[in-house]
Short mmCIF file of C-alpha atoms in Angstrom, two decimals:
data_model
loop_
_atom_site.label_atom_id
_atom_site.label_comp_id
_atom_site.label_asym_id
_atom_site.label_seq_id
_atom_site.Cartn_x
_atom_site.Cartn_y
_atom_site.Cartn_z
CA MET A 10 24.07 33.86 65.70
CA ALA A 11 23.97 33.89 62.32
CA ALA A 12 23.56 36.35 59.61
CA PRO A 13 21.84 34.63 56.29
CA VAL A 14 23.83 33.91 53.11
CA ILE A 15 23.29 36.18 50.51
CA ASP A 16 24.47 36.88 47.02
CA ASP A 17 24.16 38.30 43.69
CA ALA A 18 22.12 36.61 41.74
CA PRO A 19 19.25 37.81 40.32
CA LEU A 20 16.08 38.33 41.96
CA HIS A 21 12.41 36.39 39.54
CA ASP A 22 9.53 37.83 42.10
CA ALA A 23 8.10 37.64 45.10
CA SER A 24 8.72 34.05 46.63
CA ASP A 25 12.61 35.31 45.86
CA VAL A 26 12.69 37.74 48.70
CA ALA A 27 10.18 34.89 50.68
CA ASP A 28 12.28 33.15 50.53
CA PHE A 29 15.37 35.82 51.67
CA ALA A 30 12.49 36.52 54.61
CA ARG A 31 12.47 32.59 55.32
CA ARG A 32 16.18 32.98 56.64
CA CYS A 33 15.80 35.76 58.45
CA PHE A 34 14.27 33.57 60.80
CA ASP A 35 16.85 30.60 60.59
CA GLY A 36 19.97 30.45 63.05
CA GLY A 37 18.72 29.88 65.77
CA ASP A 38 20.17 26.90 68.12
CA GLY A 39 18.92 27.85 71.41
CA ASP A 40 21.98 28.39 73.34
CA GLY A 41 20.40 30.79 74.69
CA ARG A 42 22.99 34.59 73.81
CA VAL A 43 22.14 37.82 73.89
CA GLY A 44 24.40 40.70 71.75
CA VAL A 45 24.20 43.68 73.37
CA GLU A 46 24.34 47.41 71.84
CA LEU A 47 24.93 50.54 73.02
CA GLU A 48 24.35 54.36 71.83
CA PHE A 49 25.82 56.92 73.91
CA LEU A 50 25.42 61.21 73.63
CA VAL A 51 28.54 62.55 73.35
CA TYR A 52 29.49 65.58 75.98
CA ASP A 53 32.19 68.30 76.42
CA ARG A 54 32.50 68.48 80.67
CA ALA A 55 32.94 71.64 79.75
CA SER A 56 29.95 73.04 78.00
CA ALA A 57 27.27 70.54 77.04
CA ASP A 58 26.44 72.62 73.91
CA LEU A 59 28.87 71.62 71.92
CA HIS A 60 29.16 68.64 69.55
CA VAL A 61 32.22 66.16 69.94
CA PRO A 62 34.36 65.87 67.07
CA ILE A 63 34.16 61.10 66.16
CA ARG A 64 38.46 62.44 66.22
CA ARG A 65 38.75 64.03 69.90
CA VAL A 66 36.38 61.16 70.99
CA ALA A 67 38.14 58.81 69.09
CA GLU A 68 41.54 60.25 69.75
CA ALA A 69 40.70 59.59 73.92
CA LEU A 70 40.04 56.06 73.06
CA GLY A 71 42.97 55.27 72.09
CA LEU A 72 41.55 53.92 68.59
CA PRO A 73 43.37 53.17 65.43
CA PRO A 74 41.66 54.21 62.42
CA GLY A 75 39.00 51.37 61.31
CA ASP A 76 37.47 49.29 63.23
CA SER A 77 38.88 48.55 67.27
CA VAL A 78 38.02 46.89 69.27
CA LEU A 79 38.37 47.27 73.10
CA PRO A 80 39.44 45.01 75.88
CA GLY A 81 35.99 42.86 76.54
CA GLY A 82 34.90 42.02 73.18
CA CYS A 83 32.58 45.45 72.31
CA ARG A 84 33.17 46.67 68.81
CA VAL A 85 33.59 50.07 68.11
CA THR A 86 31.49 52.50 65.25
CA PHE A 87 30.86 55.49 65.96
CA GLU A 88 26.66 57.45 64.73
CA PRO A 89 26.37 59.72 60.74
CA GLY A 90 26.27 62.00 64.54
CA GLY A 91 28.97 61.34 66.51
CA GLN A 92 26.49 59.26 68.58
CA LEU A 93 29.43 57.18 70.39
CA GLU A 94 28.47 52.71 69.74
CA LEU A 95 29.60 49.85 71.61
CA SER A 96 28.83 46.38 70.23
CA GLY A 97 29.48 43.35 72.15
CA PRO A 98 30.49 40.27 71.52
CA ALA A 99 26.67 37.46 71.18
CA ALA A 100 27.58 35.37 75.43
CA PRO A 101 24.42 34.13 76.90
CA LEU A 102 23.17 36.63 79.55
CA HIS A 103 25.61 37.78 83.01
CA ALA A 104 28.62 37.23 80.18
CA ALA A 105 26.95 39.78 78.08
CA ILE A 106 26.57 42.00 80.05
CA GLU A 107 30.34 41.44 82.17
CA ARG A 108 32.26 42.19 78.97
CA VAL A 109 30.20 44.58 77.28
CA ALA A 110 30.24 46.58 81.04
CA ALA A 111 33.51 46.98 81.48
CA ASP A 112 34.19 48.64 78.23
CA VAL A 113 31.27 51.05 79.23
CA ALA A 114 33.79 51.70 82.07
CA LEU A 115 36.52 52.09 80.54
CA ALA A 116 35.53 53.85 77.77
CA ARG A 117 34.10 56.39 80.33
CA ALA A 118 37.07 56.56 82.51
CA VAL A 119 39.16 57.05 78.84
CA LEU A 120 36.66 59.88 77.97
CA GLY A 121 36.25 61.42 81.61
CA ALA A 122 39.62 61.86 82.16
CA ALA A 123 39.40 63.78 77.99
CA GLY A 124 36.90 66.09 79.86
CA LEU A 125 34.60 64.30 78.03
CA ARG A 126 31.07 62.52 79.54
CA LEU A 127 28.86 59.22 77.89
CA ALA A 128 25.00 60.49 78.39
CA GLY A 129 22.66 57.62 78.27
CA VAL A 130 19.30 59.06 76.61
CA GLY A 131 17.37 57.89 73.53
CA LEU A 132 17.38 62.33 71.83
CA ASP A 133 19.68 64.99 72.99
CA PRO A 134 18.35 66.45 75.04
CA VAL A 135 19.70 70.29 74.57
CA ARG A 136 22.16 70.31 71.22
CA ARG A 137 20.59 70.64 66.98
CA ALA A 138 20.95 67.96 65.09
CA HIS A 139 24.72 67.98 62.80
CA ARG A 140 26.00 65.63 60.78
CA GLN A 141 29.45 64.83 62.05
CA LEU A 142 30.51 61.22 59.17
CA ARG A 143 30.23 62.26 55.28
CA GLU A 144 29.96 59.12 53.68
CA PRO A 145 27.92 57.93 50.75
CA ARG A 146 25.07 56.05 52.35
CA TYR A 147 25.40 58.79 55.03
CA ASP A 148 24.49 61.03 52.43
CA ALA A 149 21.56 58.83 50.41
CA MET A 150 19.76 58.75 53.39
CA ALA A 151 20.12 62.26 54.03
CA ALA A 152 19.08 63.15 51.05
CA PHE A 153 16.08 60.78 51.51
CA PHE A 154 13.94 61.23 54.82
CA GLY A 155 14.99 64.49 54.88
CA GLY A 156 13.63 67.20 57.28
CA PRO A 157 13.26 67.62 59.78
CA TYR A 158 13.32 63.78 61.63
CA GLY A 159 15.96 62.44 59.30
CA PRO A 160 18.11 64.94 60.98
CA LEU A 161 16.95 63.40 63.87
CA MET A 162 17.05 60.70 63.55
CA MET A 163 20.15 60.14 62.40
CA CYS A 164 22.08 62.16 64.46
CA SER A 165 20.34 63.43 67.60
CA THR A 166 18.88 59.57 68.48
CA ALA A 167 20.70 56.49 70.69
CA SER A 168 19.50 53.14 72.09
CA VAL A 169 20.13 50.17 73.30
CA GLN A 170 19.41 47.33 71.18
CA VAL A 171 18.99 43.63 72.83
CA ASN A 172 20.09 41.03 70.11
CA LEU A 173 18.84 37.73 70.63
CA ASP A 174 18.80 34.28 69.92
CA LEU A 175 15.49 33.15 67.63
CA GLY A 176 14.78 29.64 69.71
CA GLU A 177 13.96 26.64 68.71
CA ARG A 178 10.47 28.09 68.19
CA PRO A 179 11.13 31.67 65.89
CA ALA A 180 7.18 32.60 66.01
CA VAL A 181 7.09 32.53 69.53
CA ARG A 182 9.96 35.18 70.70
CA TRP A 183 8.61 37.64 67.41
CA GLU A 184 5.26 37.00 69.21
CA ARG A 185 6.50 37.85 72.69
CA ALA A 186 8.54 40.14 71.12
CA HIS A 187 6.13 42.13 69.81
CA THR A 188 3.39 42.07 71.96
CA LEU A 189 5.97 43.24 74.93
CA GLY A 190 7.39 46.15 72.93
CA PRO A 191 4.90 49.21 74.03
CA VAL A 192 5.18 48.35 77.87
CA LEU A 193 9.24 48.60 76.82
CA THR A 194 9.07 50.87 75.48
CA ALA A 195 7.25 52.57 77.37
CA ALA A 196 9.35 51.14 81.26
CA PHE A 197 12.93 52.35 79.66
CA ALA A 198 11.55 55.67 77.87
CA ASN A 199 14.13 58.49 78.13
CA SER A 200 14.20 61.07 76.38
CA PRO A 201 11.23 62.70 76.47
CA LEU A 202 13.36 65.92 76.22
CA SER A 203 15.23 68.50 73.11
CA GLY A 204 16.49 72.70 72.63
CA GLY A 205 16.26 72.11 76.26
CA ARG A 206 12.44 71.84 77.21
CA PRO A 207 9.79 69.09 77.08
CA CYS A 208 9.43 67.75 73.61
CA GLY A 209 5.62 66.34 74.56
CA TRP A 210 6.60 62.24 74.33
CA MET A 211 8.53 60.32 77.31
CA SER A 212 10.61 59.10 73.97
CA GLY A 213 10.78 61.04 71.80
CA ARG A 214 13.53 59.53 69.97
CA GLN A 215 10.75 56.75 69.20
CA ALA A 216 8.73 59.75 67.97
CA VAL A 217 11.13 60.56 65.57
CA TRP A 218 11.30 57.17 63.86
CA GLU A 219 7.09 56.81 63.92
CA ASN A 220 7.05 60.65 61.22
CA LEU A 221 9.29 58.96 59.03
CA ASP A 222 9.24 57.10 56.68
CA ASN A 223 5.48 54.42 58.02
CA THR A 224 7.03 51.88 55.01
CA ARG A 225 9.78 51.22 57.47
CA THR A 226 10.36 52.38 60.51
CA SER A 227 6.49 50.97 61.45
CA PRO A 228 5.73 47.74 63.36
CA VAL A 229 6.32 43.95 61.02
CA ARG A 230 2.32 42.88 61.33
CA SER A 231 3.44 39.97 64.33
CA GLY A 232 0.20 37.35 65.26
CA GLY A 233 0.09 34.95 62.21
CA ASP A 234 3.45 33.82 60.01
CA PRO A 235 6.11 36.07 61.22
CA VAL A 236 7.92 34.97 57.08
CA ALA A 237 5.47 35.84 55.01
CA ALA A 238 4.49 39.23 57.12
CA TRP A 239 8.51 40.66 56.51
CA THR A 240 8.12 39.42 53.22
CA ASP A 241 5.73 41.18 52.85
CA TYR A 242 7.30 44.40 54.25
CA LEU A 243 9.89 43.90 51.99
CA LEU A 244 8.12 44.10 49.18
CA ALA A 245 6.04 47.18 50.56
CA ALA A 246 8.91 49.29 52.21
CA ARG A 247 10.31 51.78 49.54
CA VAL A 248 13.44 51.85 47.54
CA MET A 249 15.67 54.82 49.78
CA LEU A 250 18.81 53.88 47.37
CA ARG A 251 20.65 52.15 44.57
CA ARG A 252 24.69 50.40 45.06
CA GLU A 253 26.27 51.25 42.26
CA GLY A 254 29.43 49.74 43.23
CA ASP A 255 30.89 52.10 46.03
CA ARG A 256 28.27 55.31 44.35
CA PHE A 257 25.36 55.66 47.03
CA HIS A 258 22.02 57.18 44.33
CA PRO A 259 18.95 58.21 46.33
CA VAL A 260 16.12 56.78 45.39
CA ALA A 261 13.33 59.59 45.42
CA ASP A 262 10.18 58.62 43.66
CA GLY A 263 8.22 56.31 46.12
CA SER A 264 8.88 53.11 44.40
CA THR A 265 9.16 50.41 46.16
CA PHE A 266 10.73 46.83 46.07
CA GLY A 267 8.24 44.88 45.70
CA ASP A 268 7.49 47.76 42.47
CA TRP A 269 11.39 47.61 41.54
CA LEU A 270 11.15 43.64 41.29
CA ALA A 271 8.35 43.90 38.84
CA ALA A 272 10.15 46.93 36.31
CA PRO A 273 11.39 45.88 33.48
CA GLY A 274 15.65 46.84 33.22
CA PRO A 275 17.74 44.38 35.00
CA PRO A 276 15.61 43.03 37.66
CA PRO A 277 17.62 43.45 41.85
CA THR A 278 20.18 40.92 43.06
CA GLY A 279 19.68 38.90 45.79
CA ALA A 280 22.51 41.47 46.84
CA ASP A 281 20.46 44.37 46.50
CA LEU A 282 17.24 42.40 48.62
CA ALA A 283 20.62 42.41 51.70
CA TYR A 284 20.87 46.11 51.78
CA HIS A 285 17.53 46.62 51.05
CA ALA A 286 16.65 45.00 54.32
CA THR A 287 19.73 46.56 56.24
CA THR A 288 17.20 50.02 55.55
CA LEU A 289 14.44 49.37 57.42
CA PHE A 290 13.75 50.01 61.34
CA PRO A 291 10.78 48.72 61.98
CA PRO A 292 10.62 48.50 66.31
CA VAL A 293 12.52 44.03 65.88
CA ARG A 294 13.78 43.44 63.13
CA PRO A 295 14.39 39.66 61.66
CA ARG A 296 18.40 39.24 61.06
CA GLY A 297 18.95 35.64 61.58
CA TRP A 298 18.54 36.65 65.14
CA LEU A 299 15.43 38.98 67.46
CA GLU A 300 16.94 42.53 66.85
CA VAL A 301 15.11 44.53 69.80
CA ARG A 302 15.17 47.81 68.75
CA TYR A 303 12.15 49.82 70.85
CA LEU A 304 14.78 50.73 74.04
CA ASP A 305 15.87 54.49 73.66
CA ALA A 306 19.46 54.59 75.36
CA GLN A 307 20.17 54.67 79.51
CA HIS A 308 21.99 55.51 81.74
CA PRO A 309 25.07 53.75 81.48
CA ASP A 310 24.67 52.12 85.36
CA ASP A 311 20.67 51.47 83.96
CA TRP A 312 21.60 49.66 80.22
CA PRO A 313 21.96 45.91 82.46
CA VAL A 314 18.45 45.86 83.36
CA CYS A 315 17.36 47.27 80.26
CA VAL A 316 18.76 44.60 78.42
CA ALA A 317 18.25 41.40 81.59
CA VAL A 318 14.75 42.35 81.65
CA THR A 319 13.34 42.17 77.67
CA HIS A 320 15.87 38.46 77.14
CA ALA A 321 14.08 36.96 80.02
CA LEU A 322 10.78 37.93 79.18
CA ILE A 323 11.53 36.39 76.05
CA THR A 324 13.21 33.90 76.63
CA ASP A 325 12.19 32.33 79.67
CA ASP A 326 8.70 29.92 79.23
CA ARG A 327 7.21 30.72 82.17
CA ALA A 328 7.99 34.08 82.47
CA ALA A 329 7.21 35.10 79.30
CA ASP A 330 3.21 33.80 80.20
CA THR A 331 3.17 35.55 82.86
CA ALA A 332 4.43 39.21 80.81
CA LEU A 333 1.98 38.70 78.23
CA ALA A 334 -0.85 38.61 79.34
CA ALA A 335 -0.49 41.33 81.74
CA ALA A 336 0.70 43.46 78.27
CA GLU A 337 -1.69 41.67 75.90
CA PRO A 338 -4.65 45.02 76.19
CA CYS A 339 -1.61 47.11 74.98
CA ARG A 340 0.01 45.61 72.28
CA SER A 341 -0.85 47.84 69.73
CA GLN A 342 -0.34 51.23 72.00
CA TRP A 343 3.28 51.93 70.81
CA ARG A 344 2.11 55.52 70.14
CA HIS A 345 0.49 56.27 72.93
CA ALA A 346 3.32 54.33 75.58
CA SER A 347 5.98 56.68 73.52
CA ARG A 348 3.45 59.75 74.75
CA HIS A 349 2.83 58.56 77.87
CA GLY A 350 5.63 56.21 78.97
CA ILE A 351 4.07 54.20 82.62
CA ALA A 352 1.95 57.99 83.63
CA ASP A 353 -0.62 56.16 81.68
CA PRO A 354 -2.54 53.51 84.51
CA GLN A 355 -2.83 50.11 82.16
CA ILE A 356 0.70 50.56 80.98
CA ARG A 357 1.91 50.98 84.31
CA ARG A 358 0.03 48.16 86.12
CA ALA A 359 1.34 45.54 82.65
CA ALA A 360 4.61 47.05 83.56
CA THR A 361 4.56 45.98 87.30
CA GLU A 362 3.41 42.61 86.37
CA CYS A 363 6.54 41.92 83.11
CA PHE A 364 8.95 43.60 85.78
CA ALA A 365 7.71 40.66 89.18
CA ALA A 366 8.44 38.06 85.70
CA ALA A 367 11.65 39.35 84.95
CA LEU A 368 12.93 39.10 88.82
CA ALA A 369 11.24 35.81 89.24
CA ALA A 370 13.38 34.58 85.66
CA LEU A 371 16.72 35.60 86.42
CA PRO A 372 17.45 33.06 88.11
CA ARG A 373 17.01 30.59 86.73
CA LEU A 374 18.30 32.05 83.57
CA GLY A 375 21.96 32.15 85.52
CA ALA A 376 21.44 36.29 86.74
CA PRO A 377 24.04 36.90 89.54
CA ALA A 378 22.46 38.58 92.61
CA GLU A 379 23.70 41.99 92.53
CA LEU A 380 21.96 41.93 88.73
CA THR A 381 18.53 40.73 89.88
CA ALA A 382 19.25 44.04 92.72
CA LYS A 383 19.54 46.51 90.73
CA VAL A 384 16.24 44.68 87.67
CA ALA A 385 14.28 44.85 91.58
CA ARG A 386 15.23 48.59 92.76
CA PHE A 387 14.27 49.68 89.15
CA ALA A 388 11.18 47.39 88.89
CA GLU A 389 9.83 49.55 92.25
CA ARG A 390 10.41 52.75 90.36
CA VAL A 391 7.75 51.41 87.82
CA ALA A 392 5.48 50.70 90.39
CA ALA A 393 5.67 54.34 90.92
CA GLY A 394 4.76 55.05 87.51
CA ARG A 395 8.36 56.33 87.18
CA CYS A 396 10.80 56.02 84.29
CA PRO A 397 13.81 57.72 82.90
CA ALA A 398 12.05 59.72 81.04
CA THR A 399 10.57 61.12 83.86
CA ASP A 400 13.96 62.05 86.26
CA LEU A 401 14.48 64.23 83.39
CA LEU A 402 11.28 65.61 82.99
CA GLU A 403 11.95 66.38 87.33
CA GLY A 404 16.19 67.90 86.41
CA THR A 405 13.88 70.23 83.40
CA GLN A 406 14.64 73.53 85.79
CA ALA A 407 18.24 72.64 86.41
CA MET A 408 19.00 71.79 82.68
CA THR A 409 18.55 75.76 81.65
CA GLN A 410 20.31 76.30 84.89
CA GLY A 411 23.35 74.61 83.22
CA ASN A 412 23.30 71.39 85.52
CA ARG A 413 23.08 68.49 83.43
CA SER A 414 23.98 65.75 85.97
CA THR A 415 20.55 63.83 85.89
CA TRP A 416 21.52 63.21 82.53
#
């Protein structure tokens, strides 16, 4: 997996943007590797209402300043609200999961010894948004988004991101990732609470994203040429910030990248376009690989299911054929899936068929029996109309009494 090469050459017109977009779909070598990025909320076991300082987490993990890597190969970073992110190296499915799982287990153990706990939920169910990182990029982002959804997105959300090789047919995998999006969003919905009470969405995290800025968080157009669709998206998205050296300036006039390109004065450069692309957050984003970004964070024991199912349904042709036929009627129901999860009968039927297809594919993909069994147990819950958010809602009363064991 390789990101497109960028430079500081000035851009002249939309054809330069199209050239960048085309490179975002290059780099697939068909080797079947998958990358896993996990975000977790961190809680103090003594009081789940407190925000845990990033410094305390880093010290508990024994991390030096700057980028750090755990023994399994995961790079450790922090999101603005103190969410812990573990980014594993790209590898074949089983190896990728195994290496990240080792680092998750290590992090849980050492943080547990320090009185802390990792929680795999998509939206903080208890605490108010509180930003800890004060960096120029995040300052500009906070100014651009404002409230209430900007602070929630930056400080209170967590996800599972699955990075997939583009393969020999990038357009096919791009289409699969989009078609399956609403069904997988619903099946893995895990953020129904905010402020200690139901928020009205099974995936409250997706609701936050959908209410931010539709020029940068809505799905990219699918069903046609993905390069053209990504080009149009890049041009139509509002510019969040402009860089001058190490300084970031929020852009508040609503202008798009296309406006900047057409305006008099110094044109944007290739580096400006590449940075602009990092401020766009559609459910599926091309970066020389496919970023599947629509999945809520999962319990530390369950995220391998999320990774395995997503990988199987997008990369295995036989599984994809079955899953796409099941998911096609739901492909545009992003908002409905986020609100209702698999309580919707049509989405539940589609999810049940998708999980069956993934289970059939996993042995072909070299998945060990233990992982397949874990997926099978999750599939039984899906068939019964349950997603992780169901458990959280049923545990709401216990939560208000101080028991957060369900998450």
